[in-house]
Amino acid sequence: MARVVAIVPELMLASRVTTALAAAGHEVEQTASVPDELDGADLVVADLDAASPERLADLGVPVLGFYQHTDVETKKRADAAGVFAVPRSRMVRELPELAARLL
């Protein structure tokens, strides 16, 4: 299906993200930080604690960002940068559907 770069530094969460996306048929590259090159990625899934929304918006591919539900400022920054951002709990529950929406 699609090539997805997952920027998720937390090991347990990275495993869940990779497993969910792979089960949906996507090829997943997991990394802890924004890579220098995306090598043909179709989508980026990123922890907004690990990568700024402004930096992600400059990548030139759709971005699904996630944040702690109490971090209203990060949500505002993501919206201003044009990054689709959802609370971490929603991302975990709905990841395949959210990815499909952006692809």
mmCIF file of C-alpha atoms in Angstrom:
data_model
loop_
_atom_site.group_PDB
_atom_site.id
_atom_site.type_symbol
_atom_site.label_atom_id
_atom_site.label_comp_id
_atom_site.label_asym_id
_atom_site.label_seq_id
_atom_site.Cartn_x
_atom_site.Cartn_y
_atom_site.Cartn_z
ATOM 1 C CA MET A 1 0.000 0.000 0.000
ATOM 2 C CA ALA A 2 1.949 3.027 1.244
ATOM 3 C CA ARG A 3 5.384 3.764 2.617
ATOM 4 C CA VAL A 4 5.088 5.336 6.078
ATOM 5 C CA VAL A 5 7.794 6.929 8.198
ATOM 6 C CA ALA A 6 6.933 6.693 11.899
ATOM 7 C CA ILE A 7 8.777 9.213 14.072
ATOM 8 C CA VAL A 8 8.128 7.711 17.484
ATOM 9 C CA PRO A 9 10.996 7.654 20.012
ATOM 10 C CA GLU A 10 9.100 5.748 22.720
ATOM 11 C CA LEU A 11 9.863 2.061 22.079
ATOM 12 C CA MET A 12 6.560 0.533 23.240
ATOM 13 C CA LEU A 13 4.454 3.049 21.344
ATOM 14 C CA ALA A 14 6.678 2.709 18.263
ATOM 15 C CA SER A 15 6.030 -1.020 18.291
ATOM 16 C CA ARG A 16 2.255 -0.491 18.428
ATOM 17 C CA VAL A 17 2.389 2.049 15.595
ATOM 18 C CA THR A 18 4.544 -0.189 13.407
ATOM 19 C CA THR A 19 2.383 -3.253 14.066
ATOM 20 C CA ALA A 20 -0.891 -1.443 13.329
ATOM 21 C CA LEU A 21 0.385 0.098 10.106
ATOM 22 C CA ALA A 22 2.013 -3.142 8.905
ATOM 23 C CA ALA A 23 -1.230 -5.030 9.610
ATOM 24 C CA ALA A 24 -3.015 -2.500 7.384
ATOM 25 C CA GLY A 25 -0.578 -3.389 4.603
ATOM 26 C CA HIS A 26 1.835 -0.472 4.824
ATOM 27 C CA GLU A 27 5.623 -0.564 4.689
ATOM 28 C CA VAL A 28 6.860 1.169 7.843
ATOM 29 C CA GLU A 29 10.206 2.748 8.677
ATOM 30 C CA GLN A 30 10.452 3.608 12.362
ATOM 31 C CA THR A 31 12.803 6.341 13.567
ATOM 32 C CA ALA A 32 13.252 8.404 16.735
ATOM 33 C CA SER A 33 13.772 11.722 14.941
ATOM 34 C CA VAL A 34 13.001 13.449 11.660
ATOM 35 C CA PRO A 35 15.184 11.849 8.966
ATOM 36 C CA ASP A 36 17.191 13.995 6.563
ATOM 37 C CA GLU A 37 15.447 12.331 3.602
ATOM 38 C CA LEU A 38 12.105 10.582 3.377
ATOM 39 C CA ASP A 39 13.081 8.307 0.459
ATOM 40 C CA GLY A 40 9.675 8.230 -1.215
ATOM 41 C CA ALA A 41 7.501 8.206 1.889
ATOM 42 C CA ASP A 42 3.774 8.641 1.323
ATOM 43 C CA LEU A 43 2.924 9.544 4.925
ATOM 44 C CA VAL A 44 4.634 10.551 8.157
ATOM 45 C CA VAL A 45 3.223 9.581 11.555
ATOM 46 C CA ALA A 46 4.954 11.630 14.224
ATOM 47 C CA ASP A 47 5.002 12.199 17.954
ATOM 48 C CA LEU A 48 4.792 15.979 18.223
ATOM 49 C CA ASP A 49 6.959 15.805 21.350
ATOM 50 C CA ALA A 50 9.777 14.493 19.131
ATOM 51 C CA ALA A 51 9.330 16.691 16.065
ATOM 52 C CA SER A 52 7.975 20.198 15.739
ATOM 53 C CA PRO A 53 4.828 20.649 13.658
ATOM 54 C CA GLU A 54 6.553 23.412 11.729
ATOM 55 C CA ARG A 55 9.424 21.101 10.710
ATOM 56 C CA LEU A 56 7.017 18.307 9.771
ATOM 57 C CA ALA A 57 4.922 20.634 7.610
ATOM 58 C CA ASP A 58 8.018 21.314 5.486
ATOM 59 C CA LEU A 59 8.490 17.636 4.568
ATOM 60 C CA GLY A 60 6.143 17.790 1.587
ATOM 61 C CA VAL A 61 4.067 14.713 2.481
ATOM 62 C CA PRO A 62 0.908 14.308 4.565
ATOM 63 C CA VAL A 63 1.604 14.192 8.307
ATOM 64 C CA LEU A 64 -0.408 12.581 11.076
ATOM 65 C CA GLY A 65 0.855 14.110 14.294
ATOM 66 C CA PHE A 66 -0.137 13.051 17.776
ATOM 67 C CA TYR A 67 0.189 14.781 21.125
ATOM 68 C CA GLN A 68 -0.767 14.435 24.777
ATOM 69 C CA HIS A 69 -4.423 15.403 25.142
ATOM 70 C CA THR A 70 -3.532 18.008 27.773
ATOM 71 C CA ASP A 71 -1.051 19.790 25.488
ATOM 72 C CA VAL A 72 -3.339 22.396 23.926
ATOM 73 C CA GLU A 73 -0.425 24.541 22.744
ATOM 74 C CA THR A 74 1.009 21.762 20.575
ATOM 75 C CA LYS A 75 -2.404 21.219 18.982
ATOM 76 C CA LYS A 76 -2.608 24.943 18.170
ATOM 77 C CA ARG A 77 0.891 24.898 16.640
ATOM 78 C CA ALA A 78 0.039 21.826 14.553
ATOM 79 C CA ASP A 79 -3.164 23.431 13.268
ATOM 80 C CA ALA A 80 -1.290 26.637 12.384
ATOM 81 C CA ALA A 81 1.386 24.641 10.516
ATOM 82 C CA GLY A 82 -1.176 22.594 8.586
ATOM 83 C CA VAL A 83 -0.393 19.301 10.319
ATOM 84 C CA PHE A 84 -3.333 16.981 11.021
ATOM 85 C CA ALA A 85 -2.957 16.254 14.740
ATOM 86 C CA VAL A 86 -4.937 14.080 17.115
ATOM 87 C CA PRO A 87 -4.520 13.109 20.769
ATOM 88 C CA ARG A 88 -2.254 10.114 21.345
ATOM 89 C CA SER A 89 -5.152 7.957 22.591
ATOM 90 C CA ARG A 90 -7.146 8.548 19.393
ATOM 91 C CA MET A 91 -4.105 7.796 17.252
ATOM 92 C CA VAL A 92 -3.636 4.453 19.019
ATOM 93 C CA ARG A 93 -7.329 3.526 18.617
ATOM 94 C CA GLU A 94 -7.803 4.699 15.028
ATOM 95 C CA LEU A 95 -4.381 4.614 13.383
ATOM 96 C CA PRO A 96 -5.225 2.564 10.257
ATOM 97 C CA GLU A 97 -8.312 4.692 9.578
ATOM 98 C CA LEU A 98 -6.477 7.970 10.188
ATOM 99 C CA ALA A 99 -3.628 6.892 7.896
ATOM 100 C CA ALA A 100 -6.104 5.906 5.173
ATOM 101 C CA ARG A 101 -7.782 9.295 5.508
ATOM 102 C CA LEU A 102 -4.504 11.089 4.777
ATOM 103 C CA LEU A 103 -3.326 8.808 1.984
#
